[in-house]
PDB file of C-alpha atoms in Angstrom:
ATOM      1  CA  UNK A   1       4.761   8.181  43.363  1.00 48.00           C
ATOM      2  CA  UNK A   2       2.722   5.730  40.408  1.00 47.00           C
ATOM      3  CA  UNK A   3       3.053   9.182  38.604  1.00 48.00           C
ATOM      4  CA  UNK A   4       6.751   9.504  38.547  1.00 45.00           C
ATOM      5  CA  UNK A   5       7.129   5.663  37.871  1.00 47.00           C
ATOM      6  CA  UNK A   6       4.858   6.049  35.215  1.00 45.00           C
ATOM      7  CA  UNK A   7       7.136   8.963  34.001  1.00 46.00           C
ATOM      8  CA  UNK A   8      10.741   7.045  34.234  1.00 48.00           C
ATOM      9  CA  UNK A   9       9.428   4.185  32.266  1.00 51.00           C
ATOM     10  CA  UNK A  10       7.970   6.489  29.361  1.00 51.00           C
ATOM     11  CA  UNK A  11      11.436   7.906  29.557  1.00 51.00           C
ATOM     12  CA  UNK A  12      13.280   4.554  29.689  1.00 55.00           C
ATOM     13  CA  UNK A  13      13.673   2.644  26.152  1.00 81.00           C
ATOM     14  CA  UNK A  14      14.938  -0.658  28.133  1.00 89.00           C
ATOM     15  CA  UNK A  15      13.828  -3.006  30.756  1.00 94.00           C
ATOM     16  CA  UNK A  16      15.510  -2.943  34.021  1.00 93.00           C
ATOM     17  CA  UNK A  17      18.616  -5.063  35.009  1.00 93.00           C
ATOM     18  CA  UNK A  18      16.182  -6.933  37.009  1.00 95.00           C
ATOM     19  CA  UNK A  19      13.947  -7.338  34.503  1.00 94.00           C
ATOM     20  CA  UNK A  20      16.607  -8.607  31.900  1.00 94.00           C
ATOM     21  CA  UNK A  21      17.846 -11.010  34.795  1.00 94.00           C
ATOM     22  CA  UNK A  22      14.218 -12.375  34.908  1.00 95.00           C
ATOM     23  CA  UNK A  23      14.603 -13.217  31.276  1.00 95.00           C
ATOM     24  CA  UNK A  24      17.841 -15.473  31.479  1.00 94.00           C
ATOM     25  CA  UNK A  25      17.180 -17.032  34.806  1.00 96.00           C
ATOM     26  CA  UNK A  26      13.796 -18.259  33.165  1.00 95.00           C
ATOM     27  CA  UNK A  27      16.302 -19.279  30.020  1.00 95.00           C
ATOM     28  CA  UNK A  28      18.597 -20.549  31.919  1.00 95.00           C
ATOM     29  CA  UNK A  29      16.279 -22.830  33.964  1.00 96.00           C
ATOM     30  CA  UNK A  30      14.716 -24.605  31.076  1.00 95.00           C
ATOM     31  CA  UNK A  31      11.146 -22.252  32.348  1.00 95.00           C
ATOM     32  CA  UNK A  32      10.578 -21.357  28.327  1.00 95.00           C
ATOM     33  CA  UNK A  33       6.846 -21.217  28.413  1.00 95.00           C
ATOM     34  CA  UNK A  34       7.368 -18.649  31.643  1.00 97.00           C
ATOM     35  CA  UNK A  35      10.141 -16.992  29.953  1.00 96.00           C
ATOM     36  CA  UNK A  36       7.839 -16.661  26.508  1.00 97.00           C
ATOM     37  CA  UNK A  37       5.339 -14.906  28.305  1.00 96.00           C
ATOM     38  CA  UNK A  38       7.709 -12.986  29.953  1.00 97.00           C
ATOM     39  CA  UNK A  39       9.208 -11.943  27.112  1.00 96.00           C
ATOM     40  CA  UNK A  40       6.416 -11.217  25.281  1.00 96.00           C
ATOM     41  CA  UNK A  41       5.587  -8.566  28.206  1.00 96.00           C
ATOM     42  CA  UNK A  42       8.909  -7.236  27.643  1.00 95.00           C
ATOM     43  CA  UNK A  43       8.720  -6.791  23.497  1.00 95.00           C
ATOM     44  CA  UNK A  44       4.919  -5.037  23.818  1.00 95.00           C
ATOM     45  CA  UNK A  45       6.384  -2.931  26.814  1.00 94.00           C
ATOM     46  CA  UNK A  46       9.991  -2.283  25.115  1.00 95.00           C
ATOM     47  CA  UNK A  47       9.524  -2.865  21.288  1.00 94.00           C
ATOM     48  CA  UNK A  48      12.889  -1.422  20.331  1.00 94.00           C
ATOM     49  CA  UNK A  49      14.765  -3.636  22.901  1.00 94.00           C
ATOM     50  CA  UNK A  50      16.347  -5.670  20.410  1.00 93.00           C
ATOM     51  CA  UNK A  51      18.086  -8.400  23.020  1.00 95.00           C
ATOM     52  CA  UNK A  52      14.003  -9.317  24.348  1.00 96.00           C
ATOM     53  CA  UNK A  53      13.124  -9.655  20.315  1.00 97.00           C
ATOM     54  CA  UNK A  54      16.653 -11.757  20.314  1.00 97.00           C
ATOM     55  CA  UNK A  55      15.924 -13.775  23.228  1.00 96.00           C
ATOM     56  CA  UNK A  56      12.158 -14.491  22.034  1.00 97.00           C
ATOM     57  CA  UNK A  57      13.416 -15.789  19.046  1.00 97.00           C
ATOM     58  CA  UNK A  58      15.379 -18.287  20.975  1.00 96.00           C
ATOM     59  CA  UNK A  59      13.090 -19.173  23.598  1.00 97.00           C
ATOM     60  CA  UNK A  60      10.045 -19.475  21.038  1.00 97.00           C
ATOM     61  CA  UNK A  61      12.308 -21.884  18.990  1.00 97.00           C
ATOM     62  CA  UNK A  62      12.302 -24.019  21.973  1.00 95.00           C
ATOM     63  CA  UNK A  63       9.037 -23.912  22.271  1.00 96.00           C
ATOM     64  CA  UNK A  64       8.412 -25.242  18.883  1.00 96.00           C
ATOM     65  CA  UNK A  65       6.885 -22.037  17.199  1.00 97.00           C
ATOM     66  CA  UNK A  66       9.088 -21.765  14.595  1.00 97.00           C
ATOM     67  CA  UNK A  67       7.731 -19.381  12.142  1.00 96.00           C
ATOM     68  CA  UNK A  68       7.070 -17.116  15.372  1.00 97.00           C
ATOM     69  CA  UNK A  69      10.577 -17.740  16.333  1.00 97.00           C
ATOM     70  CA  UNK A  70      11.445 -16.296  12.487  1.00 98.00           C
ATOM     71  CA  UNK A  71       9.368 -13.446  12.939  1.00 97.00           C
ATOM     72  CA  UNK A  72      10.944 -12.343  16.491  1.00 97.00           C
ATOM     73  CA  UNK A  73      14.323 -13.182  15.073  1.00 97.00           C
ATOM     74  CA  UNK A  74      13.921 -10.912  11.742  1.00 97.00           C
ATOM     75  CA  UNK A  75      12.625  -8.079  14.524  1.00 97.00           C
ATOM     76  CA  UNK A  76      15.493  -8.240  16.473  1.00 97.00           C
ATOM     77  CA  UNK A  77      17.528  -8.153  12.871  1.00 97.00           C
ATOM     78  CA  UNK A  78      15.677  -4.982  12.268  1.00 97.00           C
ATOM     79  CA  UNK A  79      16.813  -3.293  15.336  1.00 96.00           C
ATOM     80  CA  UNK A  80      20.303  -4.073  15.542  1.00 97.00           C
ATOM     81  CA  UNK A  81      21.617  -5.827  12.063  1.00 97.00           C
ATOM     82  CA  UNK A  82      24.859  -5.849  13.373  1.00 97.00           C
ATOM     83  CA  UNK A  83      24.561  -8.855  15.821  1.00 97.00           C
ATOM     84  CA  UNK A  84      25.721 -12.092  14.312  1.00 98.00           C
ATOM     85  CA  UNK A  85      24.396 -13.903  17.326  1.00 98.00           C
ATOM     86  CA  UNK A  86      21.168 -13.302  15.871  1.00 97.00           C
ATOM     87  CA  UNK A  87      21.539 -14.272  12.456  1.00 98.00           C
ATOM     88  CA  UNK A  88      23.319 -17.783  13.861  1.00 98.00           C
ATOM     89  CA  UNK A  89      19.674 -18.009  16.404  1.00 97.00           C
ATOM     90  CA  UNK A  90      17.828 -17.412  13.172  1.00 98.00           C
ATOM     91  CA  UNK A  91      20.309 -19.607  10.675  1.00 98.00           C
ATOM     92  CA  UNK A  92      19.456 -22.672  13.437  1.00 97.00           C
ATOM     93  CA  UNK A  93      15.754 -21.835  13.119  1.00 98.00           C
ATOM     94  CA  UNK A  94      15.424 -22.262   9.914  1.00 98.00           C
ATOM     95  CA  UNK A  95      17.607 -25.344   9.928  1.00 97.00           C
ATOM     96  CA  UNK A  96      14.865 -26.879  12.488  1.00 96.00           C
ATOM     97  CA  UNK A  97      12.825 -26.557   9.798  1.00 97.00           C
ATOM     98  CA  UNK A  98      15.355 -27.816   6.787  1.00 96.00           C
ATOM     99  CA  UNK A  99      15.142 -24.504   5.041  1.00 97.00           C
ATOM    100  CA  UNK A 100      19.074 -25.040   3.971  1.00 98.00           C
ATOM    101  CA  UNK A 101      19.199 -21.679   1.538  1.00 97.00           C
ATOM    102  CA  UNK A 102      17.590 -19.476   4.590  1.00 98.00           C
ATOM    103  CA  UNK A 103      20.211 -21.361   6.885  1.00 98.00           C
ATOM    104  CA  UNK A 104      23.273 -20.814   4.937  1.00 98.00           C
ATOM    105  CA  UNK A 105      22.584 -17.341   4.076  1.00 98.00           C
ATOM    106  CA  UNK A 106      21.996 -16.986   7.995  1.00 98.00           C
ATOM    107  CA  UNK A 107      25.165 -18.421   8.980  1.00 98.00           C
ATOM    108  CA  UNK A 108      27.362 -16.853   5.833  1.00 98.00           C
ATOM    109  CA  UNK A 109      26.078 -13.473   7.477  1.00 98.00           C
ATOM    110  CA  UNK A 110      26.440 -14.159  11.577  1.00 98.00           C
ATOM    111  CA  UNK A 111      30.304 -15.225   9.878  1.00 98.00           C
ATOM    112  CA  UNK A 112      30.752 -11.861   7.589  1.00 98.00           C
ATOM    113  CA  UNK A 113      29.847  -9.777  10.603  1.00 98.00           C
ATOM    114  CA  UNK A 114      32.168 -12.326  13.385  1.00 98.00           C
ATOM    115  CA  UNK A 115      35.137 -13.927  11.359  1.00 98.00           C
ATOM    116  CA  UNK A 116      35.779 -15.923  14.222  1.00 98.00           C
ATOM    117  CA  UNK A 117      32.785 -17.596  14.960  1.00 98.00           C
ATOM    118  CA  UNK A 118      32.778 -21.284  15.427  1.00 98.00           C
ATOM    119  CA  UNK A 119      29.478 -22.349  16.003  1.00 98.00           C
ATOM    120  CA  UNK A 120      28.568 -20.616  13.036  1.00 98.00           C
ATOM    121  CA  UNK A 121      31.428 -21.918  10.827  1.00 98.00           C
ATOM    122  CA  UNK A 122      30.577 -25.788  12.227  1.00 98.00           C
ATOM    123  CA  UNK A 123      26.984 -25.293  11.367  1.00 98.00           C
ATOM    124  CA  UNK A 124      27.600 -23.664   7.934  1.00 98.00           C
ATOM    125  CA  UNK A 125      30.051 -27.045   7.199  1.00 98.00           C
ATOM    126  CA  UNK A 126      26.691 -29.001   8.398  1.00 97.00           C
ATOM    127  CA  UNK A 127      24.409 -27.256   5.727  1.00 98.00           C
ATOM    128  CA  UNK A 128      26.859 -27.285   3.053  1.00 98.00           C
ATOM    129  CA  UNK A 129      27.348 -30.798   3.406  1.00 98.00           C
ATOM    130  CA  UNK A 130      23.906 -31.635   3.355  1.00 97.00           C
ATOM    131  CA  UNK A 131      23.644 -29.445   0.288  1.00 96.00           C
ATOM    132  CA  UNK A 132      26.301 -31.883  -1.544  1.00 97.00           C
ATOM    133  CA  UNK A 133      29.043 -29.138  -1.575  1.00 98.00           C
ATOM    134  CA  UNK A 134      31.415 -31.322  -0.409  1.00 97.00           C
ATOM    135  CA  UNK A 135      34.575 -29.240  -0.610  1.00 98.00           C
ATOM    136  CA  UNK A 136      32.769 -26.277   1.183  1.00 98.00           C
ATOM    137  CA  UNK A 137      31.945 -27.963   3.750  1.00 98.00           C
ATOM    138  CA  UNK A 138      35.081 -29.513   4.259  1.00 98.00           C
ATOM    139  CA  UNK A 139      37.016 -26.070   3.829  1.00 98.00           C
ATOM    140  CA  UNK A 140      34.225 -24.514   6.716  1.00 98.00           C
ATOM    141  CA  UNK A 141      34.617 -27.394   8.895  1.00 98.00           C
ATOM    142  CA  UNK A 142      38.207 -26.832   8.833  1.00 97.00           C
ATOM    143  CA  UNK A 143      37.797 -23.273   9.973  1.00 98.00           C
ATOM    144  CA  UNK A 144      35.867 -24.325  12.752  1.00 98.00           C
ATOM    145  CA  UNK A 145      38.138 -26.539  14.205  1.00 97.00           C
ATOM    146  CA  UNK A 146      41.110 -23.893  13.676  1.00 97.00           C
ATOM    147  CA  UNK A 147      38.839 -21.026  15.689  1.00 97.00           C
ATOM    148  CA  UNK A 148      38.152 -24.066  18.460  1.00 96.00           C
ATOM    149  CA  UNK A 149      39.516 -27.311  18.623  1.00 95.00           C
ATOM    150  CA  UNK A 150      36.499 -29.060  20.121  1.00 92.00           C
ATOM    151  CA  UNK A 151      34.771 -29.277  16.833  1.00 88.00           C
TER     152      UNK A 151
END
């Protein structure tokens, strides 16, 4: 039996349903040093699971290790380029750390790959405006309240 479980996870490129539960119920509960080792046993086990590189990102952010929180975020990146969830994670991570430029480009990218994202369009206004581009950020700020009146 340890053989042929040894076997199906050689053969398996992602975690279990169970295990990926394990990650956002630790999220989800506010557990983030937990859920950073957890995850971290997850990336070494799965390293082309981009969504445990993704999540990593986040939960190491809250954690306060920000340049590992860049590095986890530019893996998951890697993997799958085509998630602008990821590139809004990393455009807030570098904001933590006031690197506008990074943030904007982050945010101008999670927007070119989701045209209708308004987190991403109200935190884009946020860094323009503390750039001094006034009419940018005005114009973006806009947008976000057209995709989602809350903002």
């Amino acid at each position: 039996m340890l053989i042929n479980n040894l076997i199906v996870k050689k053969l398996t490129k992602e975690p279990s349903q169970k295990q990926i539960n394990t990650i956002l119920d630790l999220y989800n509960n506010k557990n983030f040093e937990k859920a950073e080792n957890y995850v971290l046993k997850i990336t070494q086990e799965f390293p082309k699971f981009y969504f445990g590189w993704k999540a990593l990102g986040v939960i190491l952010k809250q954690n306060g290790k920000i340049t590992d929180a860049i590095i986890a975020n530019n893996k998951a990146i890697e993997i799958n380029p085509t998630d602008p969830e990821t590139y809004y994670n990393q455009g807030n991570t570098f904001y933590k750390i006031r690197k506008l430029d990074e943030s904007k480009t982050s945010f101008e990218k999670a927007i070119e790959l989701n045209s209708n994202y308004p987190e991403a369009y109200n935190n884009l206004g946020t860094i323009l405006r503390e750039l001094g581009k006034l009419d940018e950020s005005e114009k973006t700020l806009r947008k976000a309240i057209e995709l989602n009146s809350n903002y």
